[in-house]
Amino acid sequence: MLRDHGLEAVFFDRYLWFTTQLFGYAALVLTPAVASYNFYLGGGARSDLDKLDRLGWTNLSTRNASHYWFYVALVLCFAAYVQAMIAQELQKALMMRSRIVADHATPGDTDYFIAVRGLPKHMRTENAIRAMCEKWHQHVRHVAMLRPSRKLGEVHKRRRQCVRAIERHESIFIATMLSRRKKDPAGFSTTLRKCLGERYSPSAIRLWAALDFTRHIVPDAYRSVSSLYEELLHLSRDLSRLSAESSESSPVSAIITVADYHIARELVQSSAYIDRMDMEMRCLGTCPSHIVVANVLRAPRASHIISEAVSLVRLALIVLWTIPMGATGVLNQLSSATSLLQEVSGLHLPPYTIGLLQGVVPQVASSFLMLVMVELLKILASWQHTLSIIDEQRSINSPYFLFLFSQLFFTTSMSSGLISTALNMLNRGLAQLPRTLAQNLPLAGTYYVAYLPLQAASGLALTVLRIRAVLAHAVRQSTWQSPRDKMANRASRYSDISWGVMYPLPTTITSIVVIYAPLSPLILPIAALSAAITRISYRYAMVYHASVTADTQGMLFFDSLYATFWGVSAMELAFIGLFMLKVNRQHLAQNVAQVSVLILTLYITLRFWTFLHRRFHRVIMNHATPVVSSDTSLKQDYSCLWSVYPGQPVRKKKEEHPIIHDGMIWIARDDFGISDAVVSTVRGRHFAAEHGGEGITNSYASVDSAGRLTVYDAQEEKREPTVAYGH
């Protein structure tokens, strides 16, 4: 049933199951281990043990530094456990998505792409390449003859920059030598020979220049002239070679598509003829032919500027929104500030009013602010240039996660003890602020121990209340209802789901539970139980109440797994800060080893985060997934919305684009080009109707290394680029 709503619905359910397993397995070991240690071996913490809170952490004795080694080992083991679970889940999820592709793809729906490089002159035709395939030529679907890459312009631009850098260096050197000649004419010859010997010898960059941040802005400013001349020589050779290749009328590369995996493998492995002709053949990848992946699109420069401006506005909005959200947290502490308000202003509030303000108003205000934030993020996402529905939902998911993470972790951790923090600051001064915050951080774990069951219970209660609506709908629906009434009832029953709004809340809760797990291990079983209840509510809602019109193909699931590293890193940073602030200064030398181990753990976490991103990101982005829903609107969202507008930005409303219901054939991102099927489909469905059969050809289309598609009009003599857009 979940698969009928698209692939992301399946992966969201998998994410809830992953969090249940993550916290459930950790609760079996972590919670009893910390409780037993604090109860039997905690020393000064035993008398102040609070089973529902920090389990003795805030009052742990600092006179014996050996107590802290337990928490160092605890953080190290828990961080390794979470990272291992994330890596394992990434591999399982990719295998699951590949299995779904295999289950829904038929032999006629799949293309396998083979790239051929280094074609000799007599092999640069489609018939010659088909003849090269010998006995497999009848299985070859398309042969895309590709023109030389666009590297020629990049090399020419880099050579021009290198020449300008050399001219700038030489002009400064000549001016310096002339000034030295005026100051010391007698010793100028010796100085000149010495400077020339140092100048044109391969020497390293000076230390101060290497540390200067401006070298990233002007990279050639601190390079030696000898290295610039050497690069200029190589660039000149590359420019000559590429110019000779571009002057040829026939292409030098091609892409072959076949319909069977075994044939593609045998074709690549039978390299005797390829080796004899000094050519290169390799497999690019495979994908169902009815799948469209927006990976060969290019946005105009103005759209990139607008996107950067929208990103800055989004970041400023997240930062500024902490002020009203923090103010709602202050209302929770109103009872603590009642006596202070009465002394200052003489205002006497009845207990009923205080309870109302403290209980109802903060929840209503925070819910309203979060709703407004979601709508603002949707508006900003519509302004930003997005190439597909996946990009649009990701542009909502990432900032909304940062907003929730900053509000639920930082703002809540501070505002939960804001009144006591303010009183301590008034009594002790601002110097005690870091230590006060370090003491309030573990105290906030109690808030989340109560928040998670409440969140799960509210979702379950909403699910129970919806049962009545389902039964009423079944009773009302009868044979005498008109089709229009049935459609109206169905529209009122089903609510549209936006995955960019669905994922951030469970992702934020997962990160926060990871942060507070060593501080308050009781949160782990509660989080596991809450995730299980949320999963039940989600499954019921997807079956009876929800509808999906924009599937994101599981991309947000992988983004949420990567976002869990924010929680692991914040946990390690929090413990480093607690160790630095809570240890007495006279005993700080005894805890240097513990802090060093935590810093090393944080470094390993960041490196492992980068490693997983490099290993899986390209596979995740380039791996297409099938349409798993029979809903017409979902199929239209997966369909390619191609159009060609010379020099004009993409239109905002996707209804204005000509919809091609037959999907395009997709290839991996590289420097080769696009397949014949893409060009023939665009020409047959769009250009043939509007331009009388005139359209683009594959010899005038190319894809660069960044995955940007450039289409040239075949009738233009200047071949000025025309950009193809899609969603």
XYZ file of C-alpha atoms in Angstrom:
727
model
C 0.000 0.000 0.000
C 2.808 2.417 0.744
C 4.395 1.784 -2.644
C 1.265 3.107 -4.341
C 2.139 6.554 -2.961
C 5.611 6.584 -4.468
C 9.070 5.545 -3.433
C 9.565 8.246 -0.791
C 6.607 6.922 1.184
C 8.379 3.571 1.486
C 11.643 5.189 2.535
C 9.986 7.438 5.126
C 8.550 4.325 6.746
C 12.018 2.789 6.557
C 13.504 5.851 8.272
C 11.091 5.501 11.205
C 11.999 1.824 11.460
C 15.694 2.732 11.346
C 15.324 5.159 14.264
C 13.402 2.532 16.226
C 16.221 0.035 15.762
C 18.923 2.629 16.408
C 17.538 3.727 19.767
C 16.162 0.334 20.769
C 19.473 -1.492 20.464
C 21.320 1.359 22.176
C 18.819 1.403 25.057
C 19.476 -2.261 25.793
C 23.134 -1.515 26.573
C 23.582 2.200 27.216
C 20.787 2.885 29.700
C 21.546 0.083 32.211
C 25.313 0.644 31.861
C 25.142 4.344 32.770
C 22.574 3.775 35.517
C 24.645 0.986 37.101
C 27.869 2.977 36.919
C 26.378 6.067 38.517
C 24.598 4.079 41.208
C 27.461 1.809 42.266
C 30.645 3.623 41.181
C 29.577 7.247 40.821
C 31.073 8.363 44.110
C 29.792 11.877 44.751
C 27.047 11.395 42.211
C 25.371 8.542 44.084
C 23.727 10.698 46.727
C 22.333 13.063 44.091
C 21.149 10.396 41.667
C 18.056 11.352 39.725
C 16.726 8.370 37.808
C 14.543 10.510 35.561
C 17.180 13.055 34.677
C 20.926 13.167 34.161
C 21.711 9.985 36.093
C 24.230 11.858 38.181
C 26.167 13.672 35.457
C 25.622 17.236 36.669
C 26.780 16.393 40.198
C 29.574 13.997 39.288
C 32.540 14.555 41.570
C 35.429 16.473 39.993
C 37.878 15.446 42.689
C 38.512 12.108 40.999
C 39.314 12.448 37.308
C 38.953 8.710 36.711
C 35.167 9.082 36.729
C 35.298 11.003 33.479
C 37.007 8.186 31.561
C 33.728 6.277 31.668
C 31.940 9.081 29.823
C 34.803 9.412 27.339
C 34.535 5.711 26.511
C 30.745 6.052 26.448
C 30.800 8.879 23.896
C 33.413 7.088 21.788
C 31.474 3.818 21.647
C 28.093 5.465 21.082
C 29.431 7.664 18.256
C 31.009 4.625 16.576
C 27.739 2.696 16.961
C 25.621 5.445 15.375
C 28.022 5.910 12.465
C 28.184 2.171 11.803
C 24.378 1.987 11.779
C 24.163 4.896 9.321
C 26.721 3.347 6.958
C 24.957 -0.009 7.072
C 21.585 1.620 6.434
C 22.973 3.507 3.430
C 24.103 0.279 1.819
C 20.834 -1.517 2.584
C 18.749 1.378 1.255
C 20.686 1.505 -2.016
C 20.232 -2.237 -2.464
C 16.536 -1.853 -1.716
C 16.142 0.884 -4.304
C 18.010 -1.191 -6.889
C 15.702 -4.111 -6.150
C 12.641 -1.923 -6.686
C 14.067 -0.798 -10.019
C 14.635 -4.411 -11.027
C 11.112 -5.435 -9.991
C 9.421 -2.701 -12.006
C 11.674 -2.670 -15.060
C 11.114 -4.943 -18.042
C 13.730 -5.752 -20.694
C 12.070 -3.324 -23.067
C 12.195 -0.501 -20.541
C 15.909 -0.621 -19.769
C 18.872 0.780 -21.661
C 22.536 0.057 -20.988
C 24.978 2.751 -22.027
C 28.458 2.118 -23.444
C 30.908 4.925 -24.212
C 33.469 4.643 -27.011
C 36.421 7.024 -27.183
C 39.268 7.551 -29.613
C 37.408 6.699 -32.824
C 39.642 6.716 -35.929
C 38.487 8.621 -38.987
C 37.070 5.602 -40.822
C 35.019 4.645 -37.730
C 33.271 7.964 -37.173
C 29.913 7.011 -38.632
C 26.941 5.209 -37.172
C 27.130 2.342 -39.663
C 30.816 1.797 -38.886
C 30.136 1.606 -35.163
C 27.274 -0.828 -35.702
C 29.564 -2.946 -37.843
C 32.172 -2.814 -35.074
C 29.663 -4.471 -32.747
C 29.706 -7.475 -35.131
C 27.210 -10.125 -34.001
C 25.590 -7.806 -31.458
C 24.708 -5.065 -33.966
C 21.024 -6.111 -34.086
C 20.776 -5.440 -30.324
C 22.102 -1.886 -30.600
C 19.247 0.558 -30.094
C 20.898 3.930 -30.540
C 24.271 5.267 -31.556
C 24.934 8.825 -30.401
C 27.807 10.407 -32.315
C 29.331 13.060 -30.089
C 31.365 16.031 -31.116
C 34.561 17.022 -29.244
C 34.089 18.202 -25.689
C 33.846 21.822 -24.647
C 37.202 21.634 -22.951
C 38.683 23.807 -25.686
C 37.035 26.946 -24.315
C 38.057 26.119 -20.763
C 41.700 25.604 -21.770
C 41.689 28.834 -23.768
C 40.258 30.767 -20.815
C 42.774 29.267 -18.393
C 45.651 30.049 -20.762
C 44.514 33.666 -21.000
C 44.397 33.902 -17.187
C 47.868 32.402 -16.950
C 49.266 34.921 -19.448
C 47.731 37.805 -17.514
C 49.204 36.501 -14.267
C 52.660 36.303 -15.862
C 52.329 39.845 -17.220
C 51.322 41.099 -13.785
C 54.257 39.364 -12.098
C 56.734 40.610 -14.687
C 55.511 44.209 -14.513
C 55.856 44.227 -10.718
C 59.316 42.685 -10.994
C 60.491 45.258 -13.553
C 59.191 48.142 -11.443
C 60.961 46.733 -8.370
C 64.247 46.343 -10.238
C 64.062 49.910 -11.578
C 63.568 51.287 -8.084
C 66.529 49.255 -6.784
C 68.691 50.499 -9.657
C 68.017 54.077 -8.649
C 68.917 53.349 -5.029
C 72.061 51.265 -5.676
C 73.425 51.612 -9.255
C 76.799 50.022 -8.376
C 75.463 46.766 -6.977
C 72.500 46.477 -9.286
C 74.061 43.799 -11.532
C 74.710 41.467 -8.606
C 71.231 42.063 -7.213
C 69.647 41.425 -10.613
C 71.461 38.104 -11.128
C 70.493 36.970 -7.625
C 66.836 37.929 -8.066
C 66.641 36.280 -11.475
C 68.128 33.074 -10.085
C 65.579 32.974 -7.279
C 62.722 34.108 -9.471
C 62.897 31.499 -12.214
C 63.885 28.542 -10.038
C 61.179 26.135 -8.824
C 60.714 27.374 -5.274
C 57.897 26.913 -2.796
C 55.388 29.564 -1.803
C 56.296 31.647 1.198
C 54.740 30.685 4.499
C 52.880 33.947 4.953
C 51.462 33.678 1.462
C 50.320 30.110 2.055
C 48.459 31.162 5.197
C 46.834 34.167 3.546
C 43.137 33.548 2.836
C 43.238 35.727 -0.299
C 45.121 33.044 -2.189
C 41.782 31.278 -2.734
C 40.385 34.416 -4.385
C 43.455 35.220 -6.505
C 45.246 31.858 -6.802
C 47.899 33.049 -9.276
C 49.039 35.986 -7.148
C 51.376 33.938 -4.939
C 52.569 31.434 -7.513
C 56.127 31.580 -8.732
C 56.748 32.723 -12.280
C 58.496 29.467 -13.111
C 55.379 27.438 -12.277
C 53.235 29.826 -14.313
C 55.516 29.474 -17.336
C 55.448 25.693 -16.984
C 51.651 25.668 -16.842
C 51.508 28.001 -19.836
C 53.586 25.529 -21.825
C 51.236 22.647 -21.017
C 48.158 24.760 -21.731
C 49.558 25.809 -25.104
C 50.125 22.177 -26.050
C 46.611 21.211 -24.958
C 45.163 24.154 -26.848
C 46.913 23.122 -30.051
C 45.745 19.534 -29.712
C 42.135 20.472 -28.955
C 42.105 23.015 -31.774
C 43.205 20.326 -34.199
C 40.504 17.988 -32.948
C 37.780 20.623 -33.127
C 38.722 21.487 -36.702
C 37.728 17.994 -37.779
C 34.230 17.694 -39.190
C 33.434 14.297 -37.633
C 33.119 13.454 -33.927
C 35.690 11.421 -32.030
C 33.404 9.746 -29.440
C 30.103 7.934 -29.338
C 27.595 6.353 -26.973
C 25.979 3.002 -27.720
C 22.743 1.866 -26.065
C 21.735 -1.785 -25.920
C 18.715 -3.432 -24.341
C 20.304 -6.401 -22.585
C 22.798 -6.504 -19.747
C 24.585 -9.653 -20.918
C 25.059 -8.218 -24.386
C 26.452 -4.990 -22.939
C 28.890 -6.945 -20.790
C 30.055 -9.136 -23.669
C 30.405 -6.116 -25.911
C 32.657 -4.349 -23.420
C 34.682 -7.460 -22.625
C 35.327 -8.334 -26.272
C 38.086 -5.743 -26.498
C 40.349 -7.412 -29.076
C 39.119 -5.217 -31.904
C 39.016 -2.185 -29.622
C 42.596 -2.687 -28.445
C 43.819 -3.162 -31.987
C 42.280 0.144 -33.061
C 43.589 1.958 -29.942
C 40.090 2.835 -28.726
C 38.492 2.846 -25.296
C 35.125 1.296 -24.443
C 33.494 1.328 -21.030
C 30.019 1.001 -19.536
C 28.412 4.215 -18.256
C 25.415 2.807 -16.446
C 21.832 1.683 -16.822
C 18.405 3.119 -16.226
C 14.769 2.393 -17.110
C 13.971 4.259 -20.275
C 10.742 5.748 -18.889
C 12.607 7.515 -16.062
C 13.608 11.144 -16.181
C 16.410 12.449 -13.979
C 17.053 16.191 -14.120
C 20.804 15.880 -14.391
C 21.472 17.464 -17.782
C 20.041 20.916 -17.246
C 21.595 24.325 -17.224
C 20.228 27.412 -15.526
C 20.891 30.969 -16.716
C 23.324 33.101 -14.771
C 20.526 35.326 -13.470
C 18.864 32.312 -11.876
C 22.056 31.455 -10.011
C 22.225 34.998 -8.642
C 18.604 34.785 -7.510
C 19.286 31.395 -5.913
C 22.204 32.776 -3.922
C 20.101 35.734 -2.782
C 17.290 33.402 -1.722
C 19.783 31.280 0.230
C 20.993 34.339 2.131
C 17.412 35.399 2.884
C 16.625 31.878 4.081
C 19.638 31.856 6.408
C 18.752 35.274 7.821
C 15.179 34.108 8.366
C 16.347 31.068 10.342
C 18.556 33.232 12.550
C 15.967 35.960 13.160
C 13.177 33.478 13.848
C 14.950 32.348 17.012
C 13.819 35.543 18.763
C 10.048 34.877 18.732
C 10.587 31.141 19.263
C 12.770 31.876 22.285
C 10.104 34.227 23.614
C 7.590 31.361 23.626
C 10.031 29.373 25.759
C 10.162 32.187 28.284
C 6.405 31.825 28.839
C 7.008 28.289 30.102
C 9.047 29.780 32.942
C 6.395 32.356 33.843
C 5.673 30.810 37.230
C 9.329 31.198 38.198
C 9.260 34.864 37.261
C 5.939 35.705 38.933
C 7.512 36.801 42.190
C 10.064 38.890 40.322
C 7.324 40.598 38.281
C 5.298 41.333 41.373
C 8.259 42.964 43.088
C 9.235 45.032 40.056
C 5.901 46.133 38.620
C 3.407 45.305 41.346
C 1.435 43.191 38.867
C -0.580 40.426 40.569
C -1.766 37.650 38.256
C -4.227 34.986 39.437
C -3.044 31.353 39.316
C -5.569 30.534 36.567
C -4.129 33.209 34.280
C -0.573 32.122 34.995
C -1.420 28.491 34.200
C -3.162 29.496 30.976
C -0.264 31.633 29.827
C 2.264 29.013 30.812
C 0.495 26.016 29.256
C -1.649 27.018 26.278
C -0.146 30.211 24.904
C 3.405 28.865 24.310
C 2.110 25.848 22.379
C -0.243 27.923 20.236
C 2.411 30.547 19.570
C 5.124 28.022 18.674
C 2.749 26.091 16.379
C 1.763 29.296 14.613
C 5.389 30.375 14.192
C 6.382 26.985 12.785
C 3.459 27.071 10.349
C 4.452 30.535 9.157
C 8.058 29.378 8.798
C 7.018 26.466 6.584
C 4.977 28.731 4.333
C 7.838 31.218 4.032
C 10.238 28.423 3.079
C 7.806 27.232 0.409
C 7.590 30.743 -1.010
C 11.376 31.060 -1.084
C 11.636 27.649 -2.757
C 9.266 28.831 -5.494
C 11.454 31.877 -6.086
C 14.633 29.840 -6.258
C 15.574 28.225 -9.549
C 14.979 24.476 -9.177
C 15.481 21.907 -11.885
C 13.090 19.251 -10.611
C 10.594 18.441 -7.906
C 13.391 16.744 -5.982
C 15.407 19.968 -5.903
C 12.348 21.939 -4.814
C 11.596 19.611 -1.907
C 15.249 19.483 -0.869
C 15.356 23.287 -0.839
C 12.570 23.115 1.765
C 13.881 20.109 3.696
C 17.407 21.328 4.482
C 16.589 24.828 5.849
C 13.560 23.534 7.740
C 15.755 20.919 9.415
C 18.294 23.589 10.378
C 15.465 25.721 11.743
C 13.988 22.919 13.853
C 17.398 21.757 15.020
C 18.393 25.245 16.120
C 15.059 25.849 17.831
C 14.579 22.499 19.545
C 18.187 22.107 20.627
C 19.812 25.490 21.144
C 16.822 27.688 21.903
C 15.017 25.111 24.037
C 18.164 24.192 25.944
C 18.712 27.841 26.805
C 15.128 28.982 27.296
C 14.294 26.013 29.537
C 16.504 27.603 32.174
C 16.342 31.171 30.951
C 14.949 32.636 34.157
C 17.503 30.883 36.358
C 20.236 31.824 33.905
C 19.210 35.479 34.037
C 19.158 35.460 37.838
C 22.612 33.838 37.990
C 23.943 36.428 35.570
C 22.555 39.235 37.735
C 24.106 37.765 40.875
C 27.448 36.489 39.545
C 28.024 38.500 36.377
C 28.544 37.570 32.740
C 31.688 35.576 33.538
C 29.527 32.732 34.865
C 27.414 32.483 31.695
C 29.365 29.590 30.050
C 29.320 27.543 33.254
C 25.612 28.231 33.766
C 24.825 27.121 30.219
C 26.922 23.989 30.755
C 24.800 23.172 33.790
C 21.537 23.892 31.959
C 22.419 21.695 28.983
C 21.969 18.369 30.824
C 18.876 19.749 32.550
C 17.170 20.145 29.172
C 17.200 16.369 28.770
C 14.214 16.203 31.113
C 12.226 18.327 28.661
C 12.803 15.905 25.802
C 12.030 12.880 27.975
C 8.560 14.392 28.386
C 8.324 15.866 24.865
C 8.827 12.647 22.884
C 5.955 10.640 24.455
C 3.698 13.675 24.172
C 4.522 14.047 20.481
C 3.862 10.358 19.793
C 0.678 10.354 21.882
C -0.716 13.374 20.035
C -0.097 11.660 16.697
C -1.743 8.466 17.916
C -4.724 10.409 19.268
C -5.153 12.125 15.918
C -5.076 8.719 14.249
C -7.802 7.413 16.560
C -9.959 10.460 15.896
C -9.644 9.893 12.153
C -11.183 6.428 12.445
C -14.570 8.076 12.830
C -14.049 10.009 9.603
C -13.132 6.812 7.738
C -16.252 5.022 8.990
C -18.448 7.998 8.143
C -16.978 8.134 4.659
C -17.702 4.429 4.137
C -21.318 4.913 5.244
C -21.916 8.015 3.113
C -20.491 6.512 -0.040
C -23.277 4.727 -1.888
C -24.349 4.002 -5.406
C -26.667 7.001 -5.702
C -23.864 9.529 -5.199
C -22.875 11.401 -8.307
C -19.286 11.182 -9.578
C -18.747 14.828 -8.698
C -19.819 14.198 -5.087
C -17.520 11.197 -4.865
C -14.601 13.273 -6.127
C -15.427 16.026 -3.631
C -15.552 13.529 -0.765
C -12.274 12.004 -1.870
C -10.627 15.437 -2.092
C -11.851 16.365 1.388
C -10.688 13.038 2.781
C -7.158 12.991 1.420
C -4.521 15.547 2.358
C -1.497 16.261 0.230
C 1.893 15.371 1.703
C 5.011 17.439 1.126
C 8.088 15.363 1.883
C 10.181 18.464 2.391
C 8.022 19.231 5.448
C 7.571 15.633 6.645
C 11.217 14.647 7.058
C 12.732 17.504 9.151
C 10.825 16.800 12.389
C 11.797 13.101 12.804
C 15.307 13.927 11.602
C 15.625 16.670 14.216
C 14.280 14.418 16.962
C 16.776 11.724 15.967
C 19.668 14.179 16.161
C 18.539 15.525 19.544
C 18.141 12.032 21.001
C 21.670 11.221 19.839
C 22.934 14.349 21.632
C 21.215 13.646 24.954
C 21.620 9.856 24.989
C 24.868 9.835 27.056
C 23.567 12.637 29.301
C 20.120 11.155 29.889
C 20.058 7.504 28.725
C 16.424 7.149 29.754
C 15.580 9.040 26.569
C 16.620 6.068 24.393
C 13.810 3.597 25.212
C 11.301 6.438 25.183
C 12.524 7.564 21.746
C 12.383 4.001 20.400
C 8.808 3.553 21.648
C 7.790 6.974 20.291
C 9.253 6.162 16.855
C 7.332 2.864 16.774
C 4.066 4.633 17.641
C 4.752 7.314 15.036
C 5.342 4.615 12.431
C 1.970 3.031 13.187
C 0.232 6.399 12.901
C 2.067 7.173 9.670
C 1.089 3.879 8.046
C -2.548 4.384 8.955
C -2.509 7.945 7.627
C -0.893 6.908 4.335
C -3.496 4.209 3.752
C -6.642 6.162 4.629
C -5.957 9.893 4.661
C -2.881 10.919 2.676
C -2.125 11.438 -0.974
C 1.177 12.177 -2.690
C 1.452 14.161 -5.899
C 5.218 14.789 -5.897
C 7.463 11.826 -5.184
C 11.130 12.588 -4.468
C 12.437 9.075 -5.270
C 13.931 8.475 -1.821
C 16.394 11.365 -1.998
C 15.213 12.959 1.259
C 15.728 9.659 3.070
C 19.438 9.759 2.283
C 19.595 13.446 3.218
C 18.081 12.607 6.602
C 20.650 9.881 7.200
C 23.444 12.348 6.466
C 21.788 14.926 8.745
C 22.099 12.526 11.682
C 25.797 13.351 11.708
C 24.811 16.821 12.935
C 23.567 15.168 16.108
C 26.704 13.047 16.525
C 28.980 16.068 16.045
C 26.904 18.222 18.413
C 27.018 15.464 21.055
C 30.805 15.334 20.913
C 31.087 19.132 20.973
C 28.738 19.288 23.966
C 30.860 16.838 25.940
C 34.042 18.693 25.035
C 32.473 21.904 26.329
C 31.217 20.213 29.492
C 34.652 18.827 30.242
C 36.306 22.187 29.651
C 33.820 24.152 31.769
C 32.909 21.861 34.646
C 36.379 20.656 35.583
C 38.106 22.778 38.194
C 41.107 24.726 36.976
C 43.484 23.042 39.391
C 42.419 19.640 38.049
C 42.399 20.629 34.372
C 45.787 19.024 33.713
C 44.406 15.675 34.825
C 41.671 15.811 32.175
C 43.737 16.825 29.151
C 43.821 13.215 27.966
C 40.025 12.900 28.122
C 39.480 16.114 26.180
C 42.105 15.076 23.609
C 40.335 11.769 23.025
C 37.015 13.573 22.528
C 38.564 16.015 20.044
C 40.073 13.094 18.124
C 36.669 11.399 18.123
C 35.082 14.532 16.671
C 37.726 14.675 13.935
C 37.146 11.017 13.028
C 33.397 11.643 12.882
C 33.812 14.533 10.456
C 36.194 12.513 8.298
C 33.807 9.550 8.225
C 30.949 11.896 7.317
C 32.978 13.174 4.366
C 33.950 9.638 3.368
C 30.344 8.436 3.240
C 29.315 11.481 1.246
C 32.046 10.927 -1.337
C 31.324 7.222 -1.607
C 27.540 7.233 -1.841
C 26.561 10.702 -3.080
C 27.276 10.066 -6.755
C 25.531 6.693 -6.613
C 22.507 8.219 -4.905
C 22.228 11.144 -7.311
C 22.792 9.153 -10.510
C 20.677 6.136 -9.624
C 17.248 6.544 -11.148
C 14.101 5.021 -9.719
C 10.888 3.944 -11.423
C 7.406 5.370 -11.300
C 5.658 3.102 -8.799
C 2.250 4.767 -8.768
C -0.657 4.547 -11.148
C -1.757 8.071 -10.272
C -1.852 10.279 -13.353
C -0.602 13.374 -11.540
C 2.401 11.479 -10.211
C 3.253 10.244 -13.685
C 3.065 13.791 -14.991
C 5.462 14.923 -12.289
C 7.890 12.245 -13.431
C 7.429 13.182 -17.067
C 9.969 15.440 -18.675
C 8.951 19.054 -19.203
C 11.319 20.002 -21.999
C 11.300 23.256 -23.885
C 13.847 25.453 -25.612
C 13.836 29.195 -24.989
C 16.757 31.144 -26.513
C 18.228 33.288 -23.760
C 15.110 33.315 -21.576
C 14.734 31.992 -18.014
C 12.605 29.004 -17.174
C 8.920 29.682 -16.672
C 7.516 29.500 -13.174
C 4.380 27.494 -13.908
C 5.093 24.003 -15.086
C 1.725 23.894 -16.909
C 3.191 26.306 -19.458
C 5.771 23.739 -20.522
C 4.909 21.120 -23.142
C 4.536 17.868 -21.235
C 6.090 14.823 -22.825
C 4.384 11.823 -21.275
C 6.910 9.387 -22.721
C 10.034 9.592 -20.592
C 13.547 10.260 -21.785
C 16.495 7.926 -21.715
C 18.965 8.940 -19.054
C 22.748 8.561 -18.995
C 25.311 9.250 -16.312
C 26.919 12.666 -15.900
C 30.056 12.911 -18.000
C 31.687 14.753 -20.889
C 30.206 12.693 -23.690
C 26.749 13.978 -24.511
C 23.116 12.911 -24.710
C 21.603 9.907 -26.434
C 19.724 9.884 -29.714
C 16.516 8.960 -27.929
C 16.430 12.276 -26.088
C 16.906 14.251 -29.271
C 14.477 12.197 -31.333
C 11.766 12.418 -28.688
C 12.161 16.175 -28.314
C 12.157 16.636 -32.082
C 9.201 14.346 -32.613
C 6.962 15.628 -29.808
C 7.821 19.313 -29.660
C 9.769 20.632 -32.623
C 7.911 18.689 -35.277
C 4.621 20.239 -34.205
C 5.799 23.817 -33.739
C 8.676 24.215 -36.178
C 7.592 22.095 -39.118
C 10.076 19.287 -38.576
C 13.085 21.474 -37.873
C 14.754 20.693 -34.588
C 17.933 19.878 -32.792
C 20.275 17.060 -33.723
C 22.625 15.137 -31.550
C 25.673 16.592 -33.256
C 24.698 19.975 -31.831
C 24.163 18.888 -28.219
C 26.702 18.217 -25.493
C 26.975 17.651 -21.761
C 29.924 18.997 -19.789
C 31.520 17.586 -16.632
C 29.093 19.512 -14.395
C 26.100 17.776 -15.957
C 24.933 20.856 -17.893
C 23.236 20.323 -21.228
C 23.799 22.784 -24.068
C 21.710 22.549 -27.239
C 22.602 24.350 -30.483
C 20.210 25.086 -33.288
C 21.164 23.229 -36.450
C 20.102 26.118 -38.702
C 22.195 28.785 -36.976
C 25.533 29.574 -38.531
C 27.041 31.056 -35.379
C 25.804 28.138 -33.267
C 24.965 30.289 -30.305
C 23.896 28.125 -27.365
C 20.264 27.595 -26.595
C 19.561 26.212 -23.148
C 17.167 23.338 -22.546
C 15.223 23.487 -19.306
C 13.197 20.891 -17.522
C 11.608 19.976 -14.218
